[in-house]
Coordinates of C-alpha atoms in Angstrom, one line a residue:
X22 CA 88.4 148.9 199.4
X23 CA 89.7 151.0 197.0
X24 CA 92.8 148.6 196.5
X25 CA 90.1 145.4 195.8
X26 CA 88.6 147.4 193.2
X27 CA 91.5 148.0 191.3
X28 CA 92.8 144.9 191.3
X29 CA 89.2 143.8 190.1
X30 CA 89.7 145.9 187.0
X31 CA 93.3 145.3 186.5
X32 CA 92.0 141.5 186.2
X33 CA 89.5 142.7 183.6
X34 CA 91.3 144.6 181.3
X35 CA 94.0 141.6 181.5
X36 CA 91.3 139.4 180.4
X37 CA 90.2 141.7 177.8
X38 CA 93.7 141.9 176.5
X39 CA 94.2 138.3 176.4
X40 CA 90.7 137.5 174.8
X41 CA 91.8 140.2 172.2
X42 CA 95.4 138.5 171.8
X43 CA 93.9 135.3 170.9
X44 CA 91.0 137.0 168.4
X45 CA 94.5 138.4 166.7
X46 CA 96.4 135.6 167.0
X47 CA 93.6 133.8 165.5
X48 CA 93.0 136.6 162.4
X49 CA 96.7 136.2 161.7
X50 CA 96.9 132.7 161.2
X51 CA 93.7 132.6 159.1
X52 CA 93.0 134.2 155.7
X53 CA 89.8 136.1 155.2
X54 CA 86.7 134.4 153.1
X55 CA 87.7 136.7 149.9
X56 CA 91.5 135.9 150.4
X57 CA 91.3 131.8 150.6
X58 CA 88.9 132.0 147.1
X59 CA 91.6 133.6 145.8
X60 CA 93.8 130.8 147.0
X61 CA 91.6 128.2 145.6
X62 CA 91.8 129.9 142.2
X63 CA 95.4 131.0 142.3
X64 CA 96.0 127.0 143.2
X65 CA 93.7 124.9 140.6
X66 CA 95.8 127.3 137.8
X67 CA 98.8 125.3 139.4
X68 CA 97.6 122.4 139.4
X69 CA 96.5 122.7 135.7
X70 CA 99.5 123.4 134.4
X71 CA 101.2 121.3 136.0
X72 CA 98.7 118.2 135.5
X73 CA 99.5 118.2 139.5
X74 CA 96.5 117.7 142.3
X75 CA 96.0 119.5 146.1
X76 CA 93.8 118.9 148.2
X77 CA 91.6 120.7 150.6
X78 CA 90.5 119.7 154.3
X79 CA 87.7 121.6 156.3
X80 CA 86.7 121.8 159.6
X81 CA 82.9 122.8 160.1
X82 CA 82.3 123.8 163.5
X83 CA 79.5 123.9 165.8
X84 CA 79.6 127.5 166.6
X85 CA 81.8 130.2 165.8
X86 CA 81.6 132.5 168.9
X87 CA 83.7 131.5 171.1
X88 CA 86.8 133.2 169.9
X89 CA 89.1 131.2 172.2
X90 CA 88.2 127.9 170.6
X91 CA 89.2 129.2 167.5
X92 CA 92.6 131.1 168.8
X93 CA 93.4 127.8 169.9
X94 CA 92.8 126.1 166.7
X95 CA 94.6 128.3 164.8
X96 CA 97.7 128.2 167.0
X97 CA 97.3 124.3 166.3
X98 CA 97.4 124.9 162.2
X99 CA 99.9 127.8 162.9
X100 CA 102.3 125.0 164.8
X101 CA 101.4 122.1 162.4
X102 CA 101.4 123.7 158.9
X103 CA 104.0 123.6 155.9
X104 CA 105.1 126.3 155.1
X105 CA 103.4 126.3 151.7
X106 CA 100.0 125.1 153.1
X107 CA 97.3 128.1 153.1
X108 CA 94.5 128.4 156.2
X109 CA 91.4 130.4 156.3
X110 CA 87.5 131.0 156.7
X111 CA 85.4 129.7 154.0
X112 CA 82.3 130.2 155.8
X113 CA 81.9 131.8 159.3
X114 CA 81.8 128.3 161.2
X115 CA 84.3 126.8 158.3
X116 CA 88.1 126.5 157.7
X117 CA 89.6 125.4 155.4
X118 CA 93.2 124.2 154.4
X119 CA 94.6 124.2 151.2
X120 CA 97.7 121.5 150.5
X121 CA 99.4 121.7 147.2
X122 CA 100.6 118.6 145.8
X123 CA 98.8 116.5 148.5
X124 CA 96.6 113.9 147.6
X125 CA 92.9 112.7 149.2
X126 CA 95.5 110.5 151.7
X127 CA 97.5 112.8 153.3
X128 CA 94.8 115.3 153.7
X129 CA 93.4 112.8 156.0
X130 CA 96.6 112.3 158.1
X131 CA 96.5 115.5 158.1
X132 CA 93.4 115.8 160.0
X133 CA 94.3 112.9 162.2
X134 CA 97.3 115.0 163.4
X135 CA 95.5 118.2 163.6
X136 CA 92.9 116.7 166.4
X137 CA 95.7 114.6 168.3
X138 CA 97.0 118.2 169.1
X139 CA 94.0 120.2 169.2
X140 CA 93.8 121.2 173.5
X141 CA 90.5 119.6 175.3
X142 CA 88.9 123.3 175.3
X143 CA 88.4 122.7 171.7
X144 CA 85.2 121.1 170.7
X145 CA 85.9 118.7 167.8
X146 CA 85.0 119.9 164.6
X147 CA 83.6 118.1 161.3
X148 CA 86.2 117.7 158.9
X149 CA 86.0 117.0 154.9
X150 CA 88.9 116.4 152.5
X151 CA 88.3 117.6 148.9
X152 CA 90.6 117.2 146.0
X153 CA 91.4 118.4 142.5
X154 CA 93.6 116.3 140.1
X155 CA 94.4 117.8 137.0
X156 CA 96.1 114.5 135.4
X157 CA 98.9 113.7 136.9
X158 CA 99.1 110.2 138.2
X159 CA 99.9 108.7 141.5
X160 CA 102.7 109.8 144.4
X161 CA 102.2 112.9 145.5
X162 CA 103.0 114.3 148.9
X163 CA 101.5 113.9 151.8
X164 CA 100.5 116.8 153.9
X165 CA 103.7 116.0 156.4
X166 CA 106.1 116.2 153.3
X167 CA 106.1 112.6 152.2
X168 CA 105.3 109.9 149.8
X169 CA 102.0 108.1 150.5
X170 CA 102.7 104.7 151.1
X171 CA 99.3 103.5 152.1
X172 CA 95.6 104.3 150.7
X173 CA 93.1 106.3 153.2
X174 CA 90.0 104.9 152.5
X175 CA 88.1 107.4 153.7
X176 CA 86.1 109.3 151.1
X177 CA 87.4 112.4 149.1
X178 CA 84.7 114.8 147.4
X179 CA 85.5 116.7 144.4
X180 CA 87.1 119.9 144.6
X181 CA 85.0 121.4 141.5
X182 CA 81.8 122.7 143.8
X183 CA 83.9 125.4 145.4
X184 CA 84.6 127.0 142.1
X185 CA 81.0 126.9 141.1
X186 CA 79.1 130.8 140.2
X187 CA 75.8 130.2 141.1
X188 CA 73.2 131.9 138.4
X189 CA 72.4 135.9 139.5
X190 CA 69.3 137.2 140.3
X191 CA 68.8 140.0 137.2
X192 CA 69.9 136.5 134.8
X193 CA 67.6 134.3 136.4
X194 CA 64.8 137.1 136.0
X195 CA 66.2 137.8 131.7
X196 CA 66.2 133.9 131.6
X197 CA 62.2 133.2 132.8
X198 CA 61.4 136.3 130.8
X199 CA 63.2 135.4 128.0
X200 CA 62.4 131.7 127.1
X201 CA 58.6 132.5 128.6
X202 CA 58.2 135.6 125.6
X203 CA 60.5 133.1 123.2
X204 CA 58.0 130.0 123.9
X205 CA 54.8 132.1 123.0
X206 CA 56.7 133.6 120.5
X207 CA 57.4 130.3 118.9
X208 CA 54.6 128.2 119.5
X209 CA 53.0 127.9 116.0
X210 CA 56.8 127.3 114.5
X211 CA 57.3 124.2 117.7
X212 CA 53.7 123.0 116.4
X213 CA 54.6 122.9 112.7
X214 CA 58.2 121.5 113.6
X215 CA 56.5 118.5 115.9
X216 CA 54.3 117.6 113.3
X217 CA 56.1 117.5 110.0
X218 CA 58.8 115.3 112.3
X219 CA 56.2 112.9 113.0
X220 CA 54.1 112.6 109.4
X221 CA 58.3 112.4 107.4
X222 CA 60.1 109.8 109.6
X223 CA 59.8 107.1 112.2
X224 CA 60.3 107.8 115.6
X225 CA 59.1 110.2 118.3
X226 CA 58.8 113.8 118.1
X227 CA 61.7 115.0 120.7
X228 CA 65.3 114.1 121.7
X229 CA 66.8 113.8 125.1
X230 CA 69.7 113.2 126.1
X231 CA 71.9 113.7 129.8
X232 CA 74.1 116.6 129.8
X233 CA 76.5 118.2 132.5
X234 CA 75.2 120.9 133.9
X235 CA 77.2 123.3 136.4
X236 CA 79.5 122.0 138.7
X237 CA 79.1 118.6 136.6
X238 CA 75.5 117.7 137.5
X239 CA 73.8 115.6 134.7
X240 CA 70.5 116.9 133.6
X241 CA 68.1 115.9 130.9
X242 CA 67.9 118.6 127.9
X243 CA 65.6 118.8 125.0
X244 CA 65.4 119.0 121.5
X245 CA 63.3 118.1 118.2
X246 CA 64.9 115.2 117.3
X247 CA 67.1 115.3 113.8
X248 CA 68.4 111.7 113.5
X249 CA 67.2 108.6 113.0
X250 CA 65.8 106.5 116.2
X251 CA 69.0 104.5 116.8
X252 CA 71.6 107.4 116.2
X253 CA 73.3 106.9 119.4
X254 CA 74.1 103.6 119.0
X255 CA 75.6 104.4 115.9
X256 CA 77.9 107.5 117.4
X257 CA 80.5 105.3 118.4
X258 CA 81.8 103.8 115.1
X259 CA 81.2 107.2 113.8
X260 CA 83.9 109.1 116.1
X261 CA 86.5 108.4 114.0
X262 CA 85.1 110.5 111.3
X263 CA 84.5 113.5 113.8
X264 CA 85.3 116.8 112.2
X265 CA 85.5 118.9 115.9
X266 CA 88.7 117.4 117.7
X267 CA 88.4 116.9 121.4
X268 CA 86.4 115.0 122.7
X269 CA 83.1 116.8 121.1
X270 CA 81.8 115.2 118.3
X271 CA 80.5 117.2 114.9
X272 CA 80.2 115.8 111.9
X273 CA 78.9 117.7 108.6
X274 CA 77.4 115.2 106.3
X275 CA 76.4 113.2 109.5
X276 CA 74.2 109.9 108.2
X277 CA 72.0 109.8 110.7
X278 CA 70.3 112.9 110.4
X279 CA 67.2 113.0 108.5
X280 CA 66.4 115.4 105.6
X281 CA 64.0 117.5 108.0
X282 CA 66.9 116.9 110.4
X283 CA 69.2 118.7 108.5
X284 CA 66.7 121.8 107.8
X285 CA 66.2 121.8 111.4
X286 CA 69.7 121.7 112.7
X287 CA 70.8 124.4 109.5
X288 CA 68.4 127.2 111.1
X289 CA 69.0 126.0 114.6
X290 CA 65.0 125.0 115.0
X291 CA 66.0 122.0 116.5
X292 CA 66.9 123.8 120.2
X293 CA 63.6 125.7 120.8
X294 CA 62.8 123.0 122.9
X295 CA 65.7 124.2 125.2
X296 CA 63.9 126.7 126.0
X297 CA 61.9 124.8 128.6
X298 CA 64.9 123.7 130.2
X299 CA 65.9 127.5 130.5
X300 CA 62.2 127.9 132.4
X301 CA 63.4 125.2 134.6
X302 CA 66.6 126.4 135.7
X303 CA 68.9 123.8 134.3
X304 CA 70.2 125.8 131.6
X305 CA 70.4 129.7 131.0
X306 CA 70.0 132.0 127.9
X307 CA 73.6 132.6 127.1
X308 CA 76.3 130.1 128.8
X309 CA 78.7 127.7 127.5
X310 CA 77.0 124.8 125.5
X311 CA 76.4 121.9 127.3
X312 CA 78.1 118.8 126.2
X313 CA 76.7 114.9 126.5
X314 CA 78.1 113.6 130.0
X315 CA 80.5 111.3 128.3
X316 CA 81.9 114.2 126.0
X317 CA 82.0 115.7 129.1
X318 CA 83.9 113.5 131.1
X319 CA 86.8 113.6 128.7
X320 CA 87.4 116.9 128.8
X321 CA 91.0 118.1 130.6
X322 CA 91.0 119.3 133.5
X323 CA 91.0 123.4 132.8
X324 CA 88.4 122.8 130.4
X325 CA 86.0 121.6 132.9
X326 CA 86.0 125.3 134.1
X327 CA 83.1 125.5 131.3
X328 CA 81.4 124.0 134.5
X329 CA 81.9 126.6 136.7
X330 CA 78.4 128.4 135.6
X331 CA 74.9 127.3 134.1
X332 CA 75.1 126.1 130.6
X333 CA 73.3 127.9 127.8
X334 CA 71.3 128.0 124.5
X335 CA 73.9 130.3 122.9
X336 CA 77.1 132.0 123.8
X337 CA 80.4 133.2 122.1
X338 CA 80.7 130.0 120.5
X339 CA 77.5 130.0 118.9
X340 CA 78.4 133.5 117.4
X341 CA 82.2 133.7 116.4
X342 CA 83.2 129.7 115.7
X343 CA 80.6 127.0 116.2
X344 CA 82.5 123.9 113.7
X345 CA 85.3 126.3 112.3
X346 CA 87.3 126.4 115.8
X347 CA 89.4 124.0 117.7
X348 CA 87.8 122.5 121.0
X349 CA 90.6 124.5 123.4
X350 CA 89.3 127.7 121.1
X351 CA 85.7 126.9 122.2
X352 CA 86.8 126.1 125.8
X353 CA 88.7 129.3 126.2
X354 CA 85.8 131.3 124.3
X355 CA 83.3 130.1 127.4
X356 CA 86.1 131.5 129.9
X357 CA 86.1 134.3 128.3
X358 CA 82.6 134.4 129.0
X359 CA 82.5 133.2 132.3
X360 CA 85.2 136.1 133.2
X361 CA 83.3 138.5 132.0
X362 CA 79.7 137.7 132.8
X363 CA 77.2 140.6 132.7
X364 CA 74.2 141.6 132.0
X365 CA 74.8 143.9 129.4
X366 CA 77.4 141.5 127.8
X367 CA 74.3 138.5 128.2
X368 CA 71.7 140.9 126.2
X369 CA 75.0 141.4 123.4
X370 CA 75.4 137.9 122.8
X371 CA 71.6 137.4 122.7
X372 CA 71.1 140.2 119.8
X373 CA 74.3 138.7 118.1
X374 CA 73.2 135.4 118.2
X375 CA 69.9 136.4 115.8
X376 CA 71.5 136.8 113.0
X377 CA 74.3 134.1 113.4
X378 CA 71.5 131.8 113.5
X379 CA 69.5 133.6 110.4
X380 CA 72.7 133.2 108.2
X381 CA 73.7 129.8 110.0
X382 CA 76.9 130.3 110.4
X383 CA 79.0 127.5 111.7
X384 CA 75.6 125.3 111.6
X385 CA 75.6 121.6 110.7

């Protein structure tokens, strides 16, 4: 009896041991959450300067607790993988797989291979390819080492969303305290503003216009308008004479603004209608400034990172350069911002900006 009981156990701790193998195995194979955003980063700085693309694939899965499904999967990736490829959890039921130099295509092959090997134990999971081009045109590797000689049609999402920092709970508080005390605040000067631009030129009282907000999504800001009321049909044979080089466009002695316009624009009156789209979330008090989507859409590929947070009504830019810097100056200006986002830095930049704005510096 004594003998049946031991052997019992002995079967036990065996399975034990080989359940904690496998949750091992697994763990070894796969970076951490912390360790594959690192990844992510330490890759799209490749990519940039090397005007390369990678891609990433992910597998969503049903449920994450049953360890042996996963042991088995990562013994898969651990078989299948170059040597250069990174694997790891991106959310509990996620992993991911980051390819350099692999394009949307063999991502997807990728994936095909990856279930033709996976054992029948393993439920399949949901997989996604993402990808990041920074320029560089076609023929990259596949994800098996060679050139892509025929086009996946399946889609590809943009990498950009996993880089995204979405807006902190003590800056979503200073924001709807902020423009709510700088709306009451201002309410007789946005009253006065609205109708001295109605009674002096044709034309209605506010501008909008669609502008990328983080991670690219186009939004709809506000502001008094300035210019006459076919201005933007007018920007394009005005480019040329574009004082800001890039692909943002400033222009000093710009026709089309009026003469209120150009009072308005000098003392920066002309944004105080932002300040409703800071109540509504789309853009913050201090963050890079957001640019018109097709301004936007030119930009290179590191200077997208501007996208990375919530745009806002003023931020390093707004004190330090505004038109006497060079667009990569302004770009690398947000970074700077971006990398070291606080609040005490925010409530800085928002006391600095008062009296750039009062001696309207930069302004036109």
């Amino acid at each position: 009896m004594a003998t049946v009981h031991s052997r019992k156990r002995v079967r036990t701790l065996f399975k034990a041991w080989a359940i904690t193998r496998k949750r091992s195995s697994a763990r070894a194979v796969l970076h951490s959450v912390e360790r594959m955003n690192a990844i992510l980063e330490r890759e799209r700085m490749r990519a940039e300067r090397g005007r390369a693309e990678f891609s990433l694939l992910t597998f969503t899965f049903a449920h994450t607790s049953d360890e042996a499904q996963l042991a088995a999967f990562a013994q898969v990736l651990a078989a299948r993988l170059r040597v250069l490829d990174e694997a790891g959890l991106l959310e509990p039921r996620c992993v991911g797989i980051v390819l350099p130099e692999t394009s949307a295509a063999g991502a997807w092959k990728l994936c095909d291979d990856i279930f033709d090997l996976l054992p029948e134990i393993v439920q399949l999971p949901k997989c996604d390819v993402y990808t990041y081009s920074a320029g560089q045109g076609s023929g990259h590797s596949d994800a098996a080492g060679h050139k892509d000689s025929t086009v996946d049609e399946r889609p590809a999402r943009p990498l950009n969303m996993f880089f995204v920092q979405p807006l902190p709970l003590w800056k979503r508080v200073v924001d709807v305290a902020g423009s709510f005390a700088g709306l009451t605040l201002a309410a007789p000067l946005l009253l006065l503003a609205a109708v001295l631009i109605k009674v002096t030129s044709r034309g209605p009282i506010f501008f909008s216009q669609q502008r990328h907000a983080m991670g690219g999504r186009p939004f709809t800001i506000y502001k008094f308008r300035t210019m006459c009321v076919d201005a933007e049909r007018q920007k394009s044979g005005l480019r040329r004479f574009s004082e800001q080089d890039g692909p943002a466009f400033k222009m000093a002695n710009d026709p089309r603004v009026t003469r209120l316009g150009r009072f308005l624009r000098k003392t920066s009156i002309d944004e105080l209608p932002q300040l409703f789209n800071v109540l509504k979330g789309d853009m913050s008090l201090v963050g890079p400034r957001p640019l018109p989507c097709d301004e936007s859409n030119r930009c290179e590929a590191w200077q997208r990172r501007r996208l990375d947070v919530t745009p806002g009504l003023t931020c390093i830019w707004q004190i330090r350069g505004r038109s006497a810097v060079s667009f990569a100056e302004w770009v690398r200006m947000d970074v700077q911002y971006i990398q070291s986002r606080s609040l005490v830095n925010d409530l800085k930049l928002i006391a600095q900006t008062v009296p750039a704005v009062v001696l309207s510096r930069g302004a036109c």
